[in-house]
């Protein structure tokens, strides 16, 4: 495993991800690194939720959890950068602080659940997106909307009822994040009657396009998969 970002083979230790990727037309795959399967509640409920994850993980769920951990690293680092930069004030500063605390809690919980199987934190480059308030808010809106779509996109692939239940509990929090930042931006916080999910290819392409994860931006598809990255540091 590299120090920056794991290879696809390192993430997919038992081949579960590659198998899922090969059936992309038949199954809605993990969006934004399978966030729905991995996220658990805030810091006050980590202790209660994590044991259920640990007991109930299937091999496929473990692979999804590692995708989710990579996403959580991304989001947590984004808010850490914003909170330390000094460019935010008022509502934006409070949003960044509270949401950042949530993302930090998710990372802590995932690392605890995955133990030695946890993927390493990649290197990030946010390209100035946290350096001014307007750009930060627009980027945060994109990340939070994608997170909500990711929960829905992966829900059908989760085998463990415990993991699914915990994912459902955090989905409402992610949706509130998205609505909160939309309100700050004076946008409609609930523009649709029904929320749609997004598949892995769509979200990975969006993440790759940001350049926030340099190793992912230079990745290519791994043989035998459909759109799954082979990332090297």
GROMACS .gro file of C-alpha atoms in nm:
model
  233
    1UNK     CA    1   0.000   0.000   0.000
    2UNK     CA    2   0.129   0.346  -0.083
    3UNK     CA    3   0.151   0.633   0.164
    4UNK     CA    4  -0.072   0.854  -0.051
    5UNK     CA    5  -0.362   0.651  -0.190
    6UNK     CA    6  -0.413   0.274  -0.212
    7UNK     CA    7  -0.422   0.082  -0.534
    8UNK     CA    8  -0.752  -0.066  -0.641
    9UNK     CA    9  -0.615  -0.412  -0.557
   10UNK     CA   10  -0.531  -0.299  -0.205
   11UNK     CA   11  -0.881  -0.164  -0.152
   12UNK     CA   12  -1.045  -0.467  -0.310
   13UNK     CA   13  -0.860  -0.734  -0.113
   14UNK     CA   14  -1.118  -1.008  -0.167
   15UNK     CA   15  -1.232  -0.908  -0.516
   16UNK     CA   16  -1.576  -0.794  -0.402
   17UNK     CA   17  -1.549  -0.451  -0.558
   18UNK     CA   18  -1.427  -0.580  -0.892
   19UNK     CA   19  -1.711  -0.831  -0.899
   20UNK     CA   20  -1.965  -0.558  -0.831
   21UNK     CA   21  -1.808  -0.333  -1.093
   22UNK     CA   22  -1.840  -0.601  -1.358
   23UNK     CA   23  -2.217  -0.587  -1.315
   24UNK     CA   24  -2.254  -0.213  -1.338
   25UNK     CA   25  -2.555  -0.238  -1.570
   26UNK     CA   26  -2.739  -0.468  -1.331
   27UNK     CA   27  -2.665  -0.304  -1.002
   28UNK     CA   28  -2.641   0.050  -0.878
   29UNK     CA   29  -2.287   0.068  -0.748
   30UNK     CA   30  -2.115   0.257  -0.472
   31UNK     CA   31  -2.146   0.630  -0.519
   32UNK     CA   32  -1.878   0.858  -0.385
   33UNK     CA   33  -1.686   0.558  -0.254
   34UNK     CA   34  -1.991   0.383  -0.112
   35UNK     CA   35  -2.057   0.639   0.154
   36UNK     CA   36  -2.399   0.507   0.245
   37UNK     CA   37  -2.261   0.180   0.380
   38UNK     CA   38  -1.999   0.332   0.594
   39UNK     CA   39  -2.112   0.641   0.769
   40UNK     CA   40  -2.221   0.617   1.129
   41UNK     CA   41  -2.370   0.868   1.366
   42UNK     CA   42  -2.203   1.165   1.531
   43UNK     CA   43  -1.957   1.149   1.815
   44UNK     CA   44  -2.228   1.088   2.073
   45UNK     CA   45  -2.337   0.760   1.914
   46UNK     CA   46  -2.012   0.615   1.783
   47UNK     CA   47  -1.981   0.380   2.075
   48UNK     CA   48  -2.328   0.242   2.021
   49UNK     CA   49  -2.308   0.204   1.644
   50UNK     CA   50  -1.956   0.077   1.587
   51UNK     CA   51  -2.005  -0.264   1.754
   52UNK     CA   52  -2.293  -0.340   1.519
   53UNK     CA   53  -2.075  -0.264   1.219
   54UNK     CA   54  -1.796  -0.484   1.350
   55UNK     CA   55  -2.021  -0.782   1.409
   56UNK     CA   56  -2.219  -0.764   1.088
   57UNK     CA   57  -1.965  -0.681   0.817
   58UNK     CA   58  -1.963  -0.905   0.510
   59UNK     CA   59  -1.666  -0.904   0.274
   60UNK     CA   60  -1.854  -0.675   0.038
   61UNK     CA   61  -1.946  -0.437   0.318
   62UNK     CA   62  -1.582  -0.419   0.428
   63UNK     CA   63  -1.482  -0.312   0.078
   64UNK     CA   64  -1.756  -0.050   0.077
   65UNK     CA   65  -1.645   0.074   0.418
   66UNK     CA   66  -1.298   0.141   0.281
   67UNK     CA   67  -1.441   0.338  -0.009
   68UNK     CA   68  -1.642   0.533   0.245
   69UNK     CA   69  -1.338   0.598   0.462
   70UNK     CA   70  -1.160   0.753   0.165
   71UNK     CA   71  -1.458   0.982   0.112
   72UNK     CA   72  -1.468   1.071   0.479
   73UNK     CA   73  -1.099   1.156   0.470
   74UNK     CA   74  -1.176   1.391   0.180
   75UNK     CA   75  -1.465   1.567   0.349
   76UNK     CA   76  -1.299   1.589   0.690
   77UNK     CA   77  -0.983   1.736   0.537
   78UNK     CA   78  -1.189   1.984   0.335
   79UNK     CA   79  -1.358   2.123   0.646
   80UNK     CA   80  -1.034   2.117   0.846
   81UNK     CA   81  -0.875   2.329   0.575
   82UNK     CA   82  -1.165   2.571   0.579
   83UNK     CA   83  -1.173   2.597   0.958
   84UNK     CA   84  -0.802   2.669   0.982
   85UNK     CA   85  -0.788   2.915   0.694
   86UNK     CA   86  -0.956   3.212   0.858
   87UNK     CA   87  -1.161   3.305   0.551
   88UNK     CA   88  -1.504   3.221   0.697
   89UNK     CA   89  -1.734   3.420   0.921
   90UNK     CA   90  -2.088   3.412   1.052
   91UNK     CA   91  -2.313   3.137   0.922
   92UNK     CA   92  -2.045   2.991   0.695
   93UNK     CA   93  -1.800   2.958   0.983
   94UNK     CA   94  -2.056   2.784   1.203
   95UNK     CA   95  -2.155   2.549   0.922
   96UNK     CA   96  -1.792   2.454   0.860
   97UNK     CA   97  -1.724   2.395   1.228
   98UNK     CA   98  -2.029   2.178   1.297
   99UNK     CA   99  -2.013   1.981   0.973
  100UNK     CA  100  -1.640   1.931   1.015
  101UNK     CA  101  -1.699   1.782   1.359
  102UNK     CA  102  -1.943   1.536   1.206
  103UNK     CA  103  -1.698   1.430   0.935
  104UNK     CA  104  -1.416   1.389   1.190
  105UNK     CA  105  -1.645   1.163   1.393
  106UNK     CA  106  -1.720   0.953   1.086
  107UNK     CA  107  -1.349   0.904   1.015
  108UNK     CA  108  -1.282   0.804   1.375
  109UNK     CA  109  -1.565   0.550   1.373
  110UNK     CA  110  -1.466   0.397   1.040
  111UNK     CA  111  -1.103   0.360   1.138
  112UNK     CA  112  -1.210   0.190   1.460
  113UNK     CA  113  -1.441  -0.050   1.281
  114UNK     CA  114  -1.197  -0.140   1.003
  115UNK     CA  115  -0.891  -0.167   1.225
  116UNK     CA  116  -0.590  -0.299   1.033
  117UNK     CA  117  -0.803  -0.325   0.717
  118UNK     CA  118  -0.851   0.052   0.699
  119UNK     CA  119  -0.710   0.227   0.396
  120UNK     CA  120  -0.456   0.503   0.451
  121UNK     CA  121  -0.539   0.870   0.425
  122UNK     CA  122  -0.449   1.011   0.082
  123UNK     CA  123  -0.288   1.346   0.012
  124UNK     CA  124  -0.529   1.629  -0.078
  125UNK     CA  125  -0.502   1.950  -0.276
  126UNK     CA  126  -0.811   2.167  -0.244
  127UNK     CA  127  -0.676   2.419  -0.495
  128UNK     CA  128  -0.781   2.728  -0.304
  129UNK     CA  129  -1.143   2.620  -0.268
  130UNK     CA  130  -1.136   2.685   0.108
  131UNK     CA  131  -0.955   3.018   0.076
  132UNK     CA  132  -1.260   3.238   0.027
  133UNK     CA  133  -1.612   3.207   0.160
  134UNK     CA  134  -1.803   3.201  -0.168
  135UNK     CA  135  -1.590   2.925  -0.320
  136UNK     CA  136  -1.597   2.725   0.002
  137UNK     CA  137  -1.977   2.734   0.021
  138UNK     CA  138  -2.023   2.635  -0.344
  139UNK     CA  139  -1.781   2.345  -0.303
  140UNK     CA  140  -1.939   2.233   0.024
  141UNK     CA  141  -2.280   2.230  -0.145
  142UNK     CA  142  -2.145   2.004  -0.419
  143UNK     CA  143  -1.983   1.765  -0.171
  144UNK     CA  144  -2.289   1.740   0.053
  145UNK     CA  145  -2.530   1.688  -0.238
  146UNK     CA  146  -2.304   1.414  -0.370
  147UNK     CA  147  -2.294   1.252  -0.028
  148UNK     CA  148  -2.673   1.230  -0.013
  149UNK     CA  149  -2.683   1.079  -0.363
  150UNK     CA  150  -2.417   0.832  -0.256
  151UNK     CA  151  -2.623   0.696   0.033
  152UNK     CA  152  -2.912   0.626  -0.200
  153UNK     CA  153  -2.691   0.487  -0.473
  154UNK     CA  154  -2.541   0.221  -0.248
  155UNK     CA  155  -2.833   0.128  -0.021
  156UNK     CA  156  -2.930  -0.180  -0.220
  157UNK     CA  157  -2.579  -0.325  -0.209
  158UNK     CA  158  -2.544  -0.336   0.170
  159UNK     CA  159  -2.575  -0.688   0.310
  160UNK     CA  160  -2.568  -0.613   0.681
  161UNK     CA  161  -2.889  -0.487   0.838
  162UNK     CA  162  -2.682  -0.319   1.110
  163UNK     CA  163  -2.478  -0.129   0.852
  164UNK     CA  164  -2.791  -0.033   0.659
  165UNK     CA  165  -2.966   0.091   0.974
  166UNK     CA  166  -2.668   0.303   1.072
  167UNK     CA  167  -2.638   0.439   0.718
  168UNK     CA  168  -3.003   0.541   0.726
  169UNK     CA  169  -2.949   0.727   1.053
  170UNK     CA  170  -2.664   0.932   0.909
  171UNK     CA  171  -2.839   0.993   0.576
  172UNK     CA  172  -3.073   1.235   0.750
  173UNK     CA  173  -2.774   1.426   0.889
  174UNK     CA  174  -2.609   1.447   0.547
  175UNK     CA  175  -2.934   1.574   0.398
  176UNK     CA  176  -2.946   1.840   0.669
  177UNK     CA  177  -2.591   1.944   0.582
  178UNK     CA  178  -2.696   1.987   0.219
  179UNK     CA  179  -3.009   2.182   0.315
  180UNK     CA  180  -2.813   2.398   0.560
  181UNK     CA  181  -2.552   2.510   0.309
  182UNK     CA  182  -2.823   2.561   0.045
  183UNK     CA  183  -3.003   2.794   0.285
  184UNK     CA  184  -2.684   2.992   0.345
  185UNK     CA  185  -2.651   3.025  -0.033
  186UNK     CA  186  -3.017   3.133  -0.054
  187UNK     CA  187  -3.101   2.829  -0.265
  188UNK     CA  188  -3.397   2.595  -0.236
  189UNK     CA  189  -3.301   2.349   0.043
  190UNK     CA  190  -3.535   2.080  -0.093
  191UNK     CA  191  -3.568   2.129  -0.470
  192UNK     CA  192  -3.710   1.784  -0.549
  193UNK     CA  193  -4.001   1.573  -0.428
  194UNK     CA  194  -3.785   1.261  -0.448
  195UNK     CA  195  -3.407   1.238  -0.422
  196UNK     CA  196  -3.223   1.024  -0.676
  197UNK     CA  197  -2.902   0.832  -0.618
  198UNK     CA  198  -2.586   0.832  -0.828
  199UNK     CA  199  -2.367   0.546  -0.941
  200UNK     CA  200  -1.997   0.499  -0.879
  201UNK     CA  201  -1.884   0.604  -1.226
  202UNK     CA  202  -2.068   0.934  -1.207
  203UNK     CA  203  -1.937   1.030  -0.866
  204UNK     CA  204  -1.582   0.908  -0.924
  205UNK     CA  205  -1.567   1.111  -1.245
  206UNK     CA  206  -1.678   1.419  -1.054
  207UNK     CA  207  -1.425   1.364  -0.776
  208UNK     CA  208  -1.148   1.296  -1.025
  209UNK     CA  209  -1.238   1.615  -1.210
  210UNK     CA  210  -1.191   1.830  -0.901
  211UNK     CA  211  -0.828   1.726  -0.868
  212UNK     CA  212  -0.871   1.726  -0.490
  213UNK     CA  213  -0.708   1.380  -0.470
  214UNK     CA  214  -0.402   1.406  -0.695
  215UNK     CA  215  -0.343   1.030  -0.702
  216UNK     CA  216  -0.702   0.967  -0.813
  217UNK     CA  217  -0.678   1.237  -1.080
  218UNK     CA  218  -0.393   1.045  -1.244
  219UNK     CA  219  -0.555   0.702  -1.205
  220UNK     CA  220  -0.666   0.475  -1.487
  221UNK     CA  221  -0.923   0.199  -1.500
  222UNK     CA  222  -0.814  -0.137  -1.364
  223UNK     CA  223  -0.844  -0.437  -1.602
  224UNK     CA  224  -1.161  -0.634  -1.550
  225UNK     CA  225  -1.354  -0.346  -1.395
  226UNK     CA  226  -1.586  -0.084  -1.534
  227UNK     CA  227  -1.471   0.260  -1.433
  228UNK     CA  228  -1.307   0.149  -1.109
  229UNK     CA  229  -0.982   0.330  -1.043
  230UNK     CA  230  -0.638   0.180  -1.015
  231UNK     CA  231  -0.476   0.442  -0.798
  232UNK     CA  232  -0.110   0.460  -0.718
  233UNK     CA  233   0.077   0.706  -0.504
   0.00000   0.00000   0.00000
